[in-house]
Amino acid sequence: MEIAPGAHHFPRVLSTEGQRTLAQVCRALVDGPVPAYVPIVRGGGAMHVRMLCLGRHWNAMTYQYESTRSDFDGLPPPPLPPELRTLAREIAAQAGMIIDPDLCILNYYDANGRMGLHQDKDEGPESIAAGIPVVSVSIGDTARFLFGGLKRRDPVDTIALESGDAFVFGGPARLRYHGVSRITPGTAPREIGLSGRFNLTFRQSDEACRALS
Ligand SMILES: O=C(O)CCC(=O)C(=O)O
């Protein structure tokens, strides 16, 4: 379903079994040796998610990617698992887009989880100018996803992102504002054994663009 030029919502790209497997992978990662944490942003406020970056770390103080978590514990982020990279590539292809992601931001939302309207613009000028998409995959509780325009004050569409859904925004939609206003607790399919919501956003940084060229 094309929401806007370059923005596609794919309901239930993951089967129930696929969601269950992904939930297990995400849980093992966020509770693993390099655990998810609640980032403090540069204004001093705490984010309303637990975050774990894979491949490269997004520093919430500098809004830059780096090889160690210098705003938290100094550890290198876990690598991006190859099967997740493949999943992102396949979903982008369904939208007619190409990505070779080198990083993923994995966020866990509890019942009070949310994320303010923002643009994803830290991946670098080359990646953004090329319109390389952000590929988002959601599992667990349904989120009220807000998808706006290129200016913060533009009107927003509200889209329910359910468990197993993907959302891809690239090309002319790459810099659209987006966020999550709320989670609906208890809406995750019972079979996947997850309370709350995981969202994974796959991205390709300029470093990866240069390595490929
Ligand atoms: O959780 C979502 O659906 C959106 C996540 C997001 O906007 C981000 O990680 O930048």
mmCIF file of C-alpha atoms and ligand atoms in Angstrom:
data_model
loop_
_atom_site.group_PDB
_atom_site.id
_atom_site.type_symbol
_atom_site.label_atom_id
_atom_site.label_comp_id
_atom_site.label_asym_id
_atom_site.label_seq_id
_atom_site.Cartn_x
_atom_site.Cartn_y
_atom_site.Cartn_z
ATOM 1 C CA MET A 1 0.000 0.000 0.000
ATOM 2 C CA GLU A 2 1.597 3.291 -1.099
ATOM 3 C CA ILE A 3 0.927 5.933 1.544
ATOM 4 C CA ALA A 4 2.749 8.685 -0.344
ATOM 5 C CA PRO A 5 5.349 8.689 -3.141
ATOM 6 C CA GLY A 6 8.246 6.645 -1.762
ATOM 7 C CA ALA A 7 6.366 5.486 1.372
ATOM 8 C CA HIS A 8 4.891 2.006 1.540
ATOM 9 C CA HIS A 9 3.049 0.130 4.262
ATOM 10 C CA PHE A 10 3.204 -3.659 3.984
ATOM 11 C CA PRO A 11 0.778 -5.262 6.448
ATOM 12 C CA ARG A 12 1.883 -8.614 7.836
ATOM 13 C CA VAL A 13 4.991 -9.280 5.786
ATOM 14 C CA LEU A 14 6.016 -11.673 8.554
ATOM 15 C CA SER A 15 4.067 -14.831 9.306
ATOM 16 C CA THR A 16 3.175 -15.624 12.907
ATOM 17 C CA GLU A 17 6.110 -18.044 13.001
ATOM 18 C CA GLY A 18 8.392 -15.375 11.534
ATOM 19 C CA GLN A 19 7.213 -12.921 14.190
ATOM 20 C CA ARG A 20 7.834 -15.437 16.959
ATOM 21 C CA THR A 21 11.357 -16.114 15.714
ATOM 22 C CA LEU A 22 12.095 -12.409 15.348
ATOM 23 C CA ALA A 23 10.731 -11.727 18.849
ATOM 24 C CA GLN A 24 13.150 -14.313 20.245
ATOM 25 C CA VAL A 25 16.080 -12.823 18.321
ATOM 26 C CA CYS A 26 15.215 -9.302 19.518
ATOM 27 C CA ARG A 27 14.781 -10.384 23.126
ATOM 28 C CA ALA A 28 18.128 -12.174 23.129
ATOM 29 C CA LEU A 29 19.764 -9.052 21.697
ATOM 30 C CA VAL A 30 18.225 -6.490 24.065
ATOM 31 C CA ASP A 31 18.975 -8.637 27.115
ATOM 32 C CA GLY A 32 22.348 -9.824 25.770
ATOM 33 C CA PRO A 33 25.923 -8.940 26.731
ATOM 34 C CA VAL A 34 25.542 -5.489 25.141
ATOM 35 C CA PRO A 35 22.056 -4.680 26.412
ATOM 36 C CA ALA A 36 19.479 -2.143 25.304
ATOM 37 C CA TYR A 37 19.296 1.003 27.412
ATOM 38 C CA VAL A 38 17.221 4.149 27.712
ATOM 39 C CA PRO A 39 19.121 6.899 25.879
ATOM 40 C CA ILE A 40 19.311 10.411 27.249
ATOM 41 C CA VAL A 41 19.066 12.934 24.416
ATOM 42 C CA ARG A 42 21.087 16.117 24.242
ATOM 43 C CA GLY A 43 18.334 18.223 25.808
ATOM 44 C CA GLY A 44 18.716 15.993 28.917
ATOM 45 C CA GLY A 45 15.436 14.078 28.565
ATOM 46 C CA ALA A 46 15.138 10.305 28.560
ATOM 47 C CA MET A 47 13.721 8.606 25.485
ATOM 48 C CA HIS A 48 10.554 6.554 25.975
ATOM 49 C CA VAL A 49 12.023 3.373 24.505
ATOM 50 C CA ARG A 50 14.843 0.970 25.289
ATOM 51 C CA MET A 51 17.272 1.172 22.383
ATOM 52 C CA LEU A 52 19.929 -1.124 21.010
ATOM 53 C CA CYS A 53 21.838 -0.264 17.849
ATOM 54 C CA LEU A 54 23.239 -3.057 15.717
ATOM 55 C CA GLY A 55 26.180 -2.596 13.378
ATOM 56 C CA ARG A 56 26.796 1.053 14.221
ATOM 57 C CA HIS A 57 25.739 3.032 17.260
ATOM 58 C CA TRP A 58 23.564 6.141 17.102
ATOM 59 C CA ASN A 59 24.762 8.552 19.779
ATOM 60 C CA ALA A 60 21.752 10.330 21.314
ATOM 61 C CA MET A 61 23.913 13.252 22.473
ATOM 62 C CA THR A 62 25.694 14.008 19.178
ATOM 63 C CA TYR A 63 23.116 12.545 16.755
ATOM 64 C CA GLN A 64 25.987 10.825 14.965
ATOM 65 C CA TYR A 65 26.831 7.214 14.279
ATOM 66 C CA GLU A 66 29.941 5.748 15.841
ATOM 67 C CA SER A 67 31.694 2.435 16.460
ATOM 68 C CA THR A 68 31.309 2.389 20.257
ATOM 69 C CA ARG A 69 28.549 3.531 22.606
ATOM 70 C CA SER A 70 30.424 6.578 23.818
ATOM 71 C CA ASP A 71 27.277 8.184 25.277
ATOM 72 C CA PHE A 72 26.588 5.137 27.439
ATOM 73 C CA ASP A 73 29.027 2.330 28.278
ATOM 74 C CA GLY A 74 31.742 2.519 25.625
ATOM 75 C CA LEU A 75 30.970 -0.970 24.299
ATOM 76 C CA PRO A 76 30.882 -1.724 20.578
ATOM 77 C CA PRO A 77 27.333 -2.435 19.367
ATOM 78 C CA PRO A 78 26.504 -6.023 18.438
ATOM 79 C CA PRO A 79 26.857 -6.785 14.728
ATOM 80 C CA LEU A 80 23.830 -6.660 12.462
ATOM 81 C CA PRO A 81 22.815 -10.323 12.012
ATOM 82 C CA PRO A 82 23.028 -11.324 8.316
ATOM 83 C CA GLU A 83 19.505 -12.766 8.313
ATOM 84 C CA LEU A 84 18.096 -9.403 9.440
ATOM 85 C CA ARG A 85 20.071 -7.642 6.732
ATOM 86 C CA THR A 86 18.593 -9.988 4.156
ATOM 87 C CA LEU A 87 15.087 -9.413 5.522
ATOM 88 C CA ALA A 88 15.499 -5.638 5.128
ATOM 89 C CA ARG A 89 16.799 -6.003 1.567
ATOM 90 C CA GLU A 90 13.854 -8.212 0.617
ATOM 91 C CA ILE A 91 11.298 -5.826 2.085
ATOM 92 C CA ALA A 92 12.883 -2.833 0.326
ATOM 93 C CA ALA A 93 12.751 -4.763 -2.948
ATOM 94 C CA GLN A 94 8.995 -5.165 -2.498
ATOM 95 C CA ALA A 95 8.819 -1.366 -2.511
ATOM 96 C CA GLY A 96 11.037 -1.257 -5.609
ATOM 97 C CA MET A 97 13.953 0.113 -3.599
ATOM 98 C CA ILE A 98 17.482 -0.993 -2.824
ATOM 99 C CA ILE A 99 19.230 -0.940 0.540
ATOM 100 C CA ASP A 100 22.350 -2.640 1.810
ATOM 101 C CA PRO A 101 21.957 -1.804 5.487
ATOM 102 C CA ASP A 102 24.969 -1.594 7.752
ATOM 103 C CA LEU A 103 22.972 -0.708 10.834
ATOM 104 C CA CYS A 104 19.673 -1.168 12.572
ATOM 105 C CA ILE A 105 18.113 0.634 15.501
ATOM 106 C CA LEU A 106 16.141 -1.838 17.565
ATOM 107 C CA ASN A 107 13.695 -0.203 19.959
ATOM 108 C CA TYR A 108 11.563 -1.824 22.629
ATOM 109 C CA TYR A 109 8.337 -0.031 23.577
ATOM 110 C CA ASP A 110 6.573 -0.956 26.786
ATOM 111 C CA ALA A 111 2.953 0.080 27.426
ATOM 112 C CA ASN A 112 4.071 3.704 27.844
ATOM 113 C CA GLY A 113 6.522 3.694 24.949
ATOM 114 C CA ARG A 114 6.415 6.476 22.382
ATOM 115 C CA MET A 115 8.653 8.508 20.113
ATOM 116 C CA GLY A 116 8.246 12.147 19.154
ATOM 117 C CA LEU A 117 8.032 13.366 15.569
ATOM 118 C CA HIS A 118 11.476 13.456 13.991
ATOM 119 C CA GLN A 119 13.355 13.011 10.726
ATOM 120 C CA ASP A 120 15.905 10.236 10.198
ATOM 121 C CA LYS A 121 18.713 12.313 8.770
ATOM 122 C CA ASP A 122 21.883 11.177 10.514
ATOM 123 C CA GLU A 123 22.797 8.439 8.034
ATOM 124 C CA GLY A 124 24.660 10.998 5.937
ATOM 125 C CA PRO A 125 24.153 13.266 2.920
ATOM 126 C CA GLU A 126 25.004 10.657 0.278
ATOM 127 C CA SER A 127 22.622 8.041 1.617
ATOM 128 C CA ILE A 128 19.846 10.595 1.957
ATOM 129 C CA ALA A 129 20.452 12.236 -1.431
ATOM 130 C CA ALA A 130 20.313 8.777 -3.022
ATOM 131 C CA GLY A 131 16.928 8.238 -1.343
ATOM 132 C CA ILE A 132 18.065 4.960 0.176
ATOM 133 C CA PRO A 133 15.105 3.963 2.308
ATOM 134 C CA VAL A 134 14.618 3.333 5.975
ATOM 135 C CA VAL A 135 13.039 -0.114 6.347
ATOM 136 C CA SER A 136 10.954 -0.522 9.493
ATOM 137 C CA VAL A 137 9.672 -3.845 10.833
ATOM 138 C CA SER A 138 7.325 -4.076 13.821
ATOM 139 C CA ILE A 139 6.386 -6.975 16.059
ATOM 140 C CA GLY A 140 4.242 -7.148 19.167
ATOM 141 C CA ASP A 141 1.707 -4.574 20.289
ATOM 142 C CA THR A 142 0.121 -2.278 17.710
ATOM 143 C CA ALA A 143 1.594 1.212 17.432
ATOM 144 C CA ARG A 144 -0.091 4.402 16.369
ATOM 145 C CA PHE A 145 2.492 5.519 13.842
ATOM 146 C CA LEU A 146 2.456 9.137 12.713
ATOM 147 C CA PHE A 147 3.692 9.929 9.236
ATOM 148 C CA GLY A 148 3.951 13.579 8.324
ATOM 149 C CA GLY A 149 5.555 15.718 5.670
ATOM 150 C CA LEU A 150 8.929 17.297 5.109
ATOM 151 C CA LYS A 151 8.197 20.050 7.632
ATOM 152 C CA ARG A 152 7.487 19.418 11.280
ATOM 153 C CA ARG A 153 4.169 21.269 11.143
ATOM 154 C CA ASP A 154 2.846 19.471 8.060
ATOM 155 C CA PRO A 155 -0.312 17.392 8.629
ATOM 156 C CA VAL A 156 0.286 13.803 9.723
ATOM 157 C CA ASP A 157 -1.344 10.550 8.673
ATOM 158 C CA THR A 158 -2.021 8.047 11.429
ATOM 159 C CA ILE A 159 -1.230 4.455 10.550
ATOM 160 C CA ALA A 160 -1.706 1.421 12.791
ATOM 161 C CA LEU A 161 1.485 -0.612 12.595
ATOM 162 C CA GLU A 162 0.581 -4.112 13.698
ATOM 163 C CA SER A 163 2.712 -7.098 14.492
ATOM 164 C CA GLY A 164 4.496 -8.364 11.383
ATOM 165 C CA ASP A 165 4.024 -5.103 9.426
ATOM 166 C CA ALA A 166 6.750 -3.317 7.508
ATOM 167 C CA PHE A 167 6.957 0.322 6.532
ATOM 168 C CA VAL A 168 9.451 1.596 3.966
ATOM 169 C CA PHE A 169 10.186 5.241 3.261
ATOM 170 C CA GLY A 170 12.788 6.319 0.764
ATOM 171 C CA GLY A 171 13.171 8.444 -2.359
ATOM 172 C CA PRO A 172 11.013 11.574 -2.011
ATOM 173 C CA ALA A 173 9.660 10.349 1.354
ATOM 174 C CA ARG A 174 13.062 9.737 2.931
ATOM 175 C CA LEU A 175 13.029 12.861 5.109
ATOM 176 C CA ARG A 176 9.400 12.859 6.130
ATOM 177 C CA TYR A 177 8.735 13.433 9.807
ATOM 178 C CA HIS A 178 7.443 10.406 11.683
ATOM 179 C CA GLY A 179 6.940 9.158 15.226
ATOM 180 C CA VAL A 180 4.883 6.904 17.478
ATOM 181 C CA SER A 181 2.217 8.538 19.623
ATOM 182 C CA ARG A 182 1.200 5.438 21.552
ATOM 183 C CA ILE A 183 1.174 1.687 21.860
ATOM 184 C CA THR A 184 -1.994 -0.314 22.425
ATOM 185 C CA PRO A 185 -1.043 -2.778 25.186
ATOM 186 C CA GLY A 186 -2.198 -6.364 24.900
ATOM 187 C CA THR A 187 -2.618 -6.328 21.101
ATOM 188 C CA ALA A 188 0.380 -8.524 20.273
ATOM 189 C CA PRO A 189 -0.686 -11.907 18.863
ATOM 190 C CA ARG A 190 -0.655 -14.336 21.780
ATOM 191 C CA GLU A 191 1.323 -16.926 19.794
ATOM 192 C CA ILE A 192 4.454 -14.772 19.586
ATOM 193 C CA GLY A 193 4.840 -14.554 23.359
ATOM 194 C CA LEU A 194 5.721 -10.868 23.500
ATOM 195 C CA SER A 195 4.435 -8.161 25.765
ATOM 196 C CA GLY A 196 5.183 -4.718 24.324
ATOM 197 C CA ARG A 197 6.588 -3.939 20.919
ATOM 198 C CA PHE A 198 9.869 -4.250 19.061
ATOM 199 C CA ASN A 199 10.556 -2.000 16.126
ATOM 200 C CA LEU A 200 13.603 -2.403 13.920
ATOM 201 C CA THR A 201 14.658 0.339 11.514
ATOM 202 C CA PHE A 202 17.321 -0.664 9.007
ATOM 203 C CA ARG A 203 19.422 2.073 7.496
ATOM 204 C CA GLN A 204 22.431 2.483 5.238
ATOM 205 C CA SER A 205 25.020 5.004 6.327
ATOM 206 C CA ASP A 206 27.378 6.953 4.079
ATOM 207 C CA GLU A 207 30.218 4.681 5.222
ATOM 208 C CA ALA A 208 28.377 1.717 3.707
ATOM 209 C CA CYS A 209 27.537 3.698 0.554
ATOM 210 C CA ARG A 210 31.252 4.501 0.096
ATOM 211 C CA ALA A 211 32.338 0.928 0.769
ATOM 212 C CA LEU A 212 30.063 -0.202 -2.066
ATOM 213 C CA SER A 213 31.139 2.402 -4.606
HETATM 214 O O1 LIG B 1 8.784 2.587 16.142
HETATM 215 C C1 LIG B 1 8.536 3.015 15.035
HETATM 216 O O2 LIG B 1 7.639 2.547 14.319
HETATM 217 C C2 LIG B 1 9.327 4.187 14.488
HETATM 218 C C3 LIG B 1 10.742 4.208 14.985
HETATM 219 C C4 LIG B 1 11.490 5.420 14.535
HETATM 220 O O3 LIG B 1 10.910 6.378 14.125
HETATM 221 C C5 LIG B 1 12.942 5.450 14.602
HETATM 222 O O4 LIG B 1 13.559 4.504 15.121
HETATM 223 O O5 LIG B 1 13.519 6.453 14.117
#
